Coordinates of C-alpha atoms and ligand atoms in Angstrom, one line a residue:
M1 CA 0.0 0.0 0.0
F2 CA 1.2 3.5 -0.8
H3 CA -0.4 6.4 0.8
I4 CA 0.7 10.0 1.3
P5 CA -2.1 12.2 2.8
T6 CA -0.2 15.5 2.8
K7 CA -1.2 18.3 0.4
I8 CA 2.0 19.9 -0.9
F9 CA 2.2 23.4 -2.1
T10 CA 5.4 24.5 -3.9
G11 CA 6.2 28.2 -4.3
E12 CA 5.4 31.4 -2.4
P13 CA 2.9 30.7 0.4
K14 CA 1.1 34.0 -0.4
D15 CA 0.2 32.5 -3.7
F16 CA -1.9 29.9 -1.7
S17 CA -3.3 32.4 0.8
G18 CA -6.7 30.7 0.9
E19 CA -5.0 27.5 2.1
F20 CA -4.1 29.3 5.3
A21 CA -7.7 29.2 6.4
C22 CA -8.4 26.2 8.6
P23 CA -12.2 25.8 9.0
G24 CA -13.1 25.5 12.7
A25 CA -9.7 26.4 14.0
R26 CA -9.7 29.8 15.7
R27 CA -6.3 29.5 17.3
A28 CA -3.0 28.3 15.7
F29 CA 0.1 27.3 17.6
I30 CA 3.4 27.7 15.7
V31 CA 6.4 25.6 16.8
T32 CA 9.7 27.0 15.5
G33 CA 13.3 27.8 16.3
K34 CA 15.1 31.2 16.2
S35 CA 16.1 31.2 12.5
S36 CA 12.5 31.5 11.1
A37 CA 12.3 35.1 12.3
A38 CA 15.4 35.9 10.1
N39 CA 14.4 34.1 6.9
G40 CA 10.9 35.6 6.7
S41 CA 9.0 32.3 7.1
L42 CA 7.6 33.1 10.5
L43 CA 6.3 36.5 9.5
D44 CA 4.8 35.2 6.3
V45 CA 3.0 32.3 7.9
K46 CA 1.8 34.4 10.9
G47 CA 0.5 37.1 8.6
L48 CA -1.3 34.6 6.3
L49 CA -3.0 32.9 9.3
E50 CA -4.0 36.2 10.9
A51 CA -5.4 37.4 7.5
N52 CA -7.7 34.4 7.6
G53 CA -9.0 35.3 11.1
T54 CA -6.8 32.9 13.1
E55 CA -5.2 34.0 16.4
V56 CA -1.6 32.9 16.4
F57 CA 0.6 31.8 19.3
V58 CA 4.4 31.2 18.8
F59 CA 6.8 28.9 20.6
D60 CA 10.2 29.7 19.2
A61 CA 12.4 27.7 21.6
T62 CA 12.6 24.4 19.8
E63 CA 15.9 22.6 20.5
E64 CA 17.9 21.0 17.8
N65 CA 17.1 17.2 18.1
P66 CA 14.2 18.2 20.4
S67 CA 13.9 16.4 23.7
V68 CA 10.6 15.2 25.2
E69 CA 11.0 17.9 27.9
N70 CA 11.2 20.5 25.2
V71 CA 8.1 19.4 23.4
A72 CA 6.3 19.0 26.7
A73 CA 7.0 22.6 27.6
A74 CA 5.6 23.7 24.2
A75 CA 2.6 21.5 24.5
R76 CA 1.6 22.9 27.9
L77 CA 1.6 26.4 26.3
A78 CA -0.4 25.1 23.4
A79 CA -3.0 23.5 25.7
E80 CA -3.2 26.7 27.7
A81 CA -3.8 28.6 24.4
R82 CA -6.5 26.1 23.4
A83 CA -4.8 25.7 20.1
E84 CA -6.8 23.9 17.3
L85 CA -4.2 24.1 14.5
F86 CA -0.4 23.4 14.8
V87 CA 2.2 24.7 12.4
G88 CA 5.9 23.6 12.4
I89 CA 8.3 26.1 10.8
G90 CA 12.0 25.2 10.5
G91 CA 14.3 22.3 10.0
G92 CA 13.5 18.7 10.9
S93 CA 13.7 19.6 14.6
P94 CA 10.6 22.0 14.7
L95 CA 8.8 19.8 12.2
D96 CA 9.2 16.7 14.3
A97 CA 8.6 18.6 17.5
V98 CA 5.2 20.0 16.3
K99 CA 3.9 16.4 15.7
A100 CA 4.6 15.5 19.4
V101 CA 3.3 18.9 20.6
M102 CA 0.0 18.3 18.9
L103 CA -0.3 14.8 20.3
L104 CA 0.4 16.0 23.9
A105 CA -1.8 19.1 23.7
A106 CA -4.7 17.1 22.3
N107 CA -4.5 14.1 24.6
A108 CA -2.7 14.9 27.9
E109 CA -4.5 15.8 31.1
K110 CA -4.1 19.3 32.4
N111 CA -0.7 20.0 34.1
F112 CA 0.9 16.9 32.8
C113 CA 4.6 16.4 33.8
D114 CA 7.6 15.4 31.7
A115 CA 7.4 11.8 32.9
D116 CA 3.7 11.7 31.7
A117 CA 4.9 13.0 28.3
V118 CA 7.6 10.3 27.9
R119 CA 5.0 7.7 28.8
M120 CA 2.4 9.0 26.4
L121 CA 4.7 9.6 23.5
Y122 CA 6.5 6.3 23.8
D123 CA 3.7 4.0 24.8
P124 CA 2.3 2.3 21.7
A125 CA -1.3 2.6 23.0
P126 CA -3.0 5.0 20.5
L127 CA -3.4 8.7 21.2
C128 CA -6.8 9.1 19.7
K129 CA -7.4 12.8 19.6
R130 CA -5.8 14.5 16.6
L131 CA -5.7 18.1 15.4
P132 CA -4.4 19.4 12.1
V133 CA -0.6 19.9 11.7
W134 CA 1.0 21.8 8.8
A135 CA 4.7 22.1 7.9
V136 CA 6.9 24.9 6.5
P137 CA 10.4 23.4 6.0
T138 CA 13.4 25.8 6.1
T139 CA 16.1 23.2 5.6
A140 CA 16.0 20.7 2.7
G141 CA 16.8 17.2 3.8
T142 CA 14.8 15.6 6.6
G143 CA 11.6 15.3 4.6
S144 CA 9.7 15.4 7.9
E145 CA 6.9 17.3 6.1
T146 CA 6.1 14.1 4.2
T147 CA 6.9 11.4 6.8
P148 CA 4.6 10.5 9.7
F149 CA 7.7 10.0 11.9
A150 CA 9.0 12.2 14.8
I151 CA 12.4 11.5 16.4
L152 CA 12.9 12.9 19.8
T153 CA 15.8 12.9 22.2
L154 CA 15.2 10.8 25.3
H155 CA 17.7 11.9 27.9
G156 CA 16.6 9.0 30.1
K157 CA 17.8 6.6 27.5
Q158 CA 20.7 8.8 26.3
T159 CA 19.7 8.5 22.7
K160 CA 17.2 9.6 20.1
Q161 CA 14.2 7.5 19.3
S162 CA 11.3 7.5 16.8
M163 CA 7.9 7.8 18.4
P164 CA 5.6 4.8 17.8
H165 CA 2.8 7.2 17.0
L166 CA 2.4 8.3 13.4
V167 CA 1.4 11.9 12.6
C168 CA 1.1 13.0 9.0
M169 CA 1.1 16.7 8.0
E170 CA -2.2 17.9 6.5
K171 CA -0.4 20.5 4.4
A172 CA 3.2 21.3 3.6
F173 CA 4.4 24.6 2.0
L174 CA 7.7 24.3 0.2
C175 CA 9.3 27.7 -0.5
E176 CA 13.0 27.8 -1.6
R177 CA 13.3 31.4 -0.3
Y178 CA 13.2 30.2 3.3
T179 CA 16.2 27.9 2.7
A180 CA 18.4 30.6 1.2
S181 CA 19.7 31.7 4.6
M182 CA 21.1 28.2 5.4
P183 CA 24.8 28.4 6.1
R184 CA 26.9 26.1 3.9
R185 CA 27.3 23.5 6.6
I186 CA 23.6 23.1 7.3
A187 CA 22.8 23.1 3.5
S188 CA 25.3 20.3 2.9
G189 CA 24.4 18.2 6.0
T190 CA 20.7 18.3 5.3
A191 CA 21.2 17.5 1.6
A192 CA 23.3 14.5 2.7
D193 CA 20.3 13.4 4.9
A194 CA 18.0 13.5 1.8
L195 CA 20.5 11.4 -0.2
A196 CA 20.7 8.9 2.7
H197 CA 16.9 8.6 2.9
L198 CA 16.8 7.9 -0.9
A199 CA 19.6 5.4 -0.8
E200 CA 18.5 3.6 2.4
G201 CA 15.0 3.4 1.0
Y202 CA 16.2 2.0 -2.3
L203 CA 18.3 -0.6 -0.5
S204 CA 15.6 -1.5 2.0
S205 CA 13.9 -4.9 2.4
R206 CA 10.7 -2.9 2.1
A207 CA 11.4 -1.3 -1.2
G208 CA 8.8 -1.7 -3.9
P209 CA 8.1 -0.5 -7.5
L210 CA 6.7 2.8 -6.4
T211 CA 9.4 3.7 -3.8
D212 CA 12.0 2.5 -6.4
A213 CA 10.7 4.9 -9.0
M214 CA 10.7 7.8 -6.5
A215 CA 14.1 6.9 -5.1
E216 CA 15.7 6.7 -8.5
G217 CA 14.0 9.9 -9.6
G218 CA 15.1 11.6 -6.4
I219 CA 18.7 10.4 -6.7
A220 CA 18.9 11.5 -10.4
S221 CA 17.5 14.9 -9.4
F222 CA 20.0 15.2 -6.4
S223 CA 22.9 14.6 -8.9
Q224 CA 22.0 17.8 -10.7
S225 CA 22.8 19.8 -7.6
M226 CA 25.9 18.0 -6.5
D227 CA 28.4 20.4 -8.0
A228 CA 26.5 23.4 -6.6
L229 CA 26.5 21.8 -3.2
A230 CA 30.3 21.2 -3.4
N231 CA 30.9 24.7 -4.6
N232 CA 28.6 26.5 -2.2
A233 CA 26.6 27.8 -5.2
L234 CA 23.0 26.9 -4.5
D235 CA 20.8 29.3 -6.5
A236 CA 17.0 29.4 -6.4
E237 CA 16.7 26.6 -8.9
H238 CA 19.0 24.3 -6.9
R239 CA 17.3 25.2 -3.6
S240 CA 13.9 24.5 -5.1
R241 CA 15.1 21.1 -6.5
L242 CA 16.6 20.1 -3.2
L243 CA 13.4 20.9 -1.3
S244 CA 11.5 18.6 -3.8
V245 CA 14.1 15.9 -3.5
S246 CA 13.8 16.1 0.3
A247 CA 10.0 15.8 0.2
L248 CA 10.2 12.9 -2.3
A249 CA 12.8 11.1 -0.1
G250 CA 10.4 11.6 2.9
M251 CA 7.7 9.8 0.9
V252 CA 10.1 6.9 0.2
I253 CA 11.1 6.3 3.8
T254 CA 7.5 6.7 4.9
H255 CA 7.1 3.3 3.2
T256 CA 10.5 1.7 3.5
K257 CA 11.7 3.3 6.8
T258 CA 15.3 4.1 7.2
S259 CA 18.1 1.6 7.6
L260 CA 21.5 1.1 9.2
P261 CA 23.1 4.6 8.6
H262 CA 20.1 6.2 10.5
Q263 CA 20.1 3.6 13.2
M264 CA 23.8 4.1 13.7
S265 CA 23.7 7.9 13.5
Y266 CA 21.7 8.4 16.7
A267 CA 24.6 7.6 18.9
L268 CA 26.8 10.0 16.9
T269 CA 24.3 12.8 17.3
Y270 CA 23.6 12.2 20.9
N271 CA 27.1 11.5 22.2
K272 CA 29.4 13.3 19.6
K273 CA 27.0 16.1 18.8
I274 CA 27.4 15.4 15.0
P275 CA 24.3 17.0 13.3
H276 CA 21.8 14.4 12.0
G277 CA 22.4 14.7 8.2
E278 CA 26.2 14.7 8.6
A279 CA 26.1 11.6 10.8
C280 CA 24.1 9.7 8.2
G281 CA 26.2 11.1 5.3
L282 CA 29.4 10.0 7.0
L283 CA 28.2 6.4 7.2
L284 CA 26.5 6.1 3.8
A285 CA 29.3 5.0 1.5
E286 CA 30.5 2.2 3.8
F287 CA 27.0 1.1 4.4
M288 CA 26.6 0.7 0.7
R289 CA 29.9 -1.2 0.4
F290 CA 28.6 -3.6 3.1
H291 CA 25.3 -4.0 1.3
A292 CA 25.1 -7.3 -0.7
N293 CA 22.9 -6.0 -3.5
K294 CA 25.6 -4.7 -5.8
K295 CA 23.2 -4.2 -8.7
R296 CA 21.3 -1.6 -6.6
T297 CA 24.3 0.1 -5.1
G298 CA 25.8 0.3 -8.6
R299 CA 22.6 1.8 -9.9
I300 CA 22.7 4.5 -7.2
L301 CA 26.3 5.4 -8.2
N302 CA 25.3 5.4 -11.8
L303 CA 22.4 7.8 -11.1
L304 CA 24.8 10.1 -9.2
G305 CA 27.3 10.0 -12.1
L306 CA 30.0 8.5 -9.9
S307 CA 32.2 5.6 -10.8
D308 CA 32.7 3.9 -7.4
L309 CA 32.0 4.1 -3.7
D310 CA 35.4 5.7 -3.0
E311 CA 34.3 8.6 -5.2
L312 CA 31.0 8.8 -3.2
K313 CA 32.9 8.8 0.1
K314 CA 35.3 11.5 -1.2
Y315 CA 32.4 13.6 -2.4
L316 CA 30.5 13.3 0.9
R317 CA 33.6 14.0 2.9
G318 CA 34.1 17.1 0.7
I319 CA 30.7 18.6 1.4
L320 CA 30.5 17.5 5.1
H321 CA 32.6 19.3 7.6
T322 CA 33.0 16.6 10.2
R323 CA 35.2 13.6 10.4
L324 CA 34.3 10.5 12.3
D325 CA 36.7 9.8 15.1
L326 CA 35.6 7.1 17.6
S327 CA 37.6 5.3 20.2
R328 CA 37.4 1.5 20.3
E329 CA 35.2 1.7 23.4
E330 CA 32.8 4.2 21.6
T331 CA 32.6 2.0 18.5
A332 CA 31.8 -1.0 20.6
A333 CA 29.2 0.8 22.7
Y334 CA 27.5 2.4 19.6
S335 CA 27.5 -0.9 17.7
A336 CA 25.9 -2.7 20.6
A337 CA 23.2 0.1 20.9
A338 CA 22.4 0.0 17.1
A339 CA 22.3 -3.9 17.1
A340 CA 19.9 -3.8 20.1
N341 CA 16.9 -2.7 18.0
P342 CA 16.0 -5.6 15.8
E343 CA 12.9 -3.8 14.4
R344 CA 15.2 -1.1 12.9
L345 CA 17.5 -3.8 11.5
R346 CA 14.6 -5.3 9.5
A347 CA 15.0 -2.7 6.9
H348 CA 18.2 -4.4 5.9
P349 CA 17.5 -7.4 3.6
Y350 CA 20.1 -9.7 5.2
P351 CA 20.9 -10.5 8.9
V352 CA 23.2 -7.9 10.4
T353 CA 25.5 -8.6 13.4
E354 CA 27.0 -6.2 16.0
K355 CA 30.3 -6.9 14.3
D356 CA 29.0 -5.9 10.9
I357 CA 27.9 -2.6 12.4
A358 CA 31.2 -2.0 14.1
G359 CA 32.9 -2.7 10.7
I360 CA 30.8 0.1 9.1
Y361 CA 31.8 2.5 11.8
E362 CA 35.5 1.6 11.6
R363 CA 35.7 1.8 7.8
S364 CA 33.8 5.1 7.8
M365 CA 36.7 6.6 9.9
S366 CA 39.4 5.6 7.4
Ligands
NAP1 P1 17.5 21.3 12.6 O1 17.9 20.7 13.9 O2 16.0 21.5 12.4 O3 18.2 22.7 12.4 C1 19.6 22.8 12.4 C2 20.1 24.2 12.6 O4 19.7 24.9 11.4 C3 19.4 25.0 13.7 O5 20.3 25.8 14.3 C4 18.4 25.9 13.0 O6 18.1 27.1 13.6 C5 19.1 26.1 11.7 N1 18.3 26.5 10.5 C6 17.1 25.9 10.1 N2 16.7 26.5 9.0 C7 17.5 27.5 8.7 C8 17.6 28.5 7.7 N3 16.8 28.5 6.6 N4 18.6 29.4 7.7 C9 19.5 29.3 8.7 N5 19.5 28.4 9.7 C10 18.5 27.5 9.7 O7 18.2 20.5 11.4 P2 17.6 19.4 10.4 O8 18.8 18.7 9.9 O9 16.7 20.0 9.4 O10 16.7 18.4 11.3 C11 17.3 17.5 12.1 C12 16.2 16.8 12.9 O11 15.3 16.2 12.0 C13 16.7 15.7 13.8 O12 16.1 15.7 15.0 C14 16.4 14.4 13.0 O13 16.3 13.3 13.9 C15 15.1 14.8 12.4 N6 14.7 14.0 11.2 C16 13.4 13.6 11.1 C17 13.0 12.8 10.1 C18 11.5 12.4 10.0 O14 11.2 11.6 9.1 N7 10.6 13.0 10.7 C19 13.9 12.4 9.1 C20 15.2 12.9 9.2 C21 15.6 13.7 10.3 P3 16.8 27.3 14.6 O15 16.5 25.9 15.1 O16 17.2 28.2 15.6 O17 15.7 27.8 13.7
ZN2 ZN1 17.4 11.5 8.2

């Protein structure tokens, strides 16, 4: 089954001003970070909502890799404001956060505490009450606007973890102007995330004809912006393309889920503070070398216009500004953690051992 319920609007949000009316919702709650005030997205969205008669509340303290405590704080404010519509503006962090904020605000008892939030968000029992959630991405990579997933930081477990609850955005507004202010490092890291989603989806045990077509198209499209990414020369056309690639990649992983690089990245982000996209990008080439389906890994390289995996590794190292540097103890601990989640390993079409995972970490360092 293939299903994406999100209505996607590409271009200037003001050209779709009528879409900013949400029948029955008198109060909107925006979840964002600090950068949306500088790139114009917050002002535009707030103005369009208000022009349609909606009262707007703003929470602009979303953390990078948002924690449950952070989304719980936002949700308490949203509940107090009696919000009926939720809008995430920003990178994957505010877009993931807004999904959790909506779930808590709609379902939690008054004055719930952080421990209640952890229990609610990570207990698989359904959270039945739902309110509409919209997305305005300002990075191009996570695809959170088209996935039902939200990954939060669980300090209690010292890692990041996807919520079992699925929340699809009702609408997503993709405007390249909002991504123009991304510094080079964020643009490259988030683009590497989109490529990882496409490649992991294409190499997944859950891949099917529709996700294959989308992944192949997305990778071919990504290849047209590779030089611009490497040369820090992303113009409006490239930015617009990368936003579409990111949304497409989100649709792919909605159906295939992500695979080893993502599972292995969480320890790198939590413990080594490596941004999400960079962590996945650093592991991608060696994951592909480990993958037994050489026809598919070869096809990815072909679509990227690269001759071999060394070339991909070199390209990704060139655009990413981090190196992987793990001690033996760190490699062992992170491999054990990644291997401890059999559900996540199911995206890989063959059995994977802790030793295999350690090998991918080790070779990604060399
Ligand atoms: P991010 O954590 O949302 O943002 C990274 C940094 O970029 C922040 O400092 C942010 O500032 C800044 N920023 C955002 N847009 C900007 C712009 N246009 N100009 C200048 N700076 C800007 O990074 P991300 O890589 O987009 O998202 C990572 C998160 O997404 C992780 O938590 C990851 O787990 C999650 N993710 C989710 C999915 C999914 O399927 N749901 C898939 C992949 C990744 P401010 O925060 O201050 O605005
Ligand atoms: Zn990702």
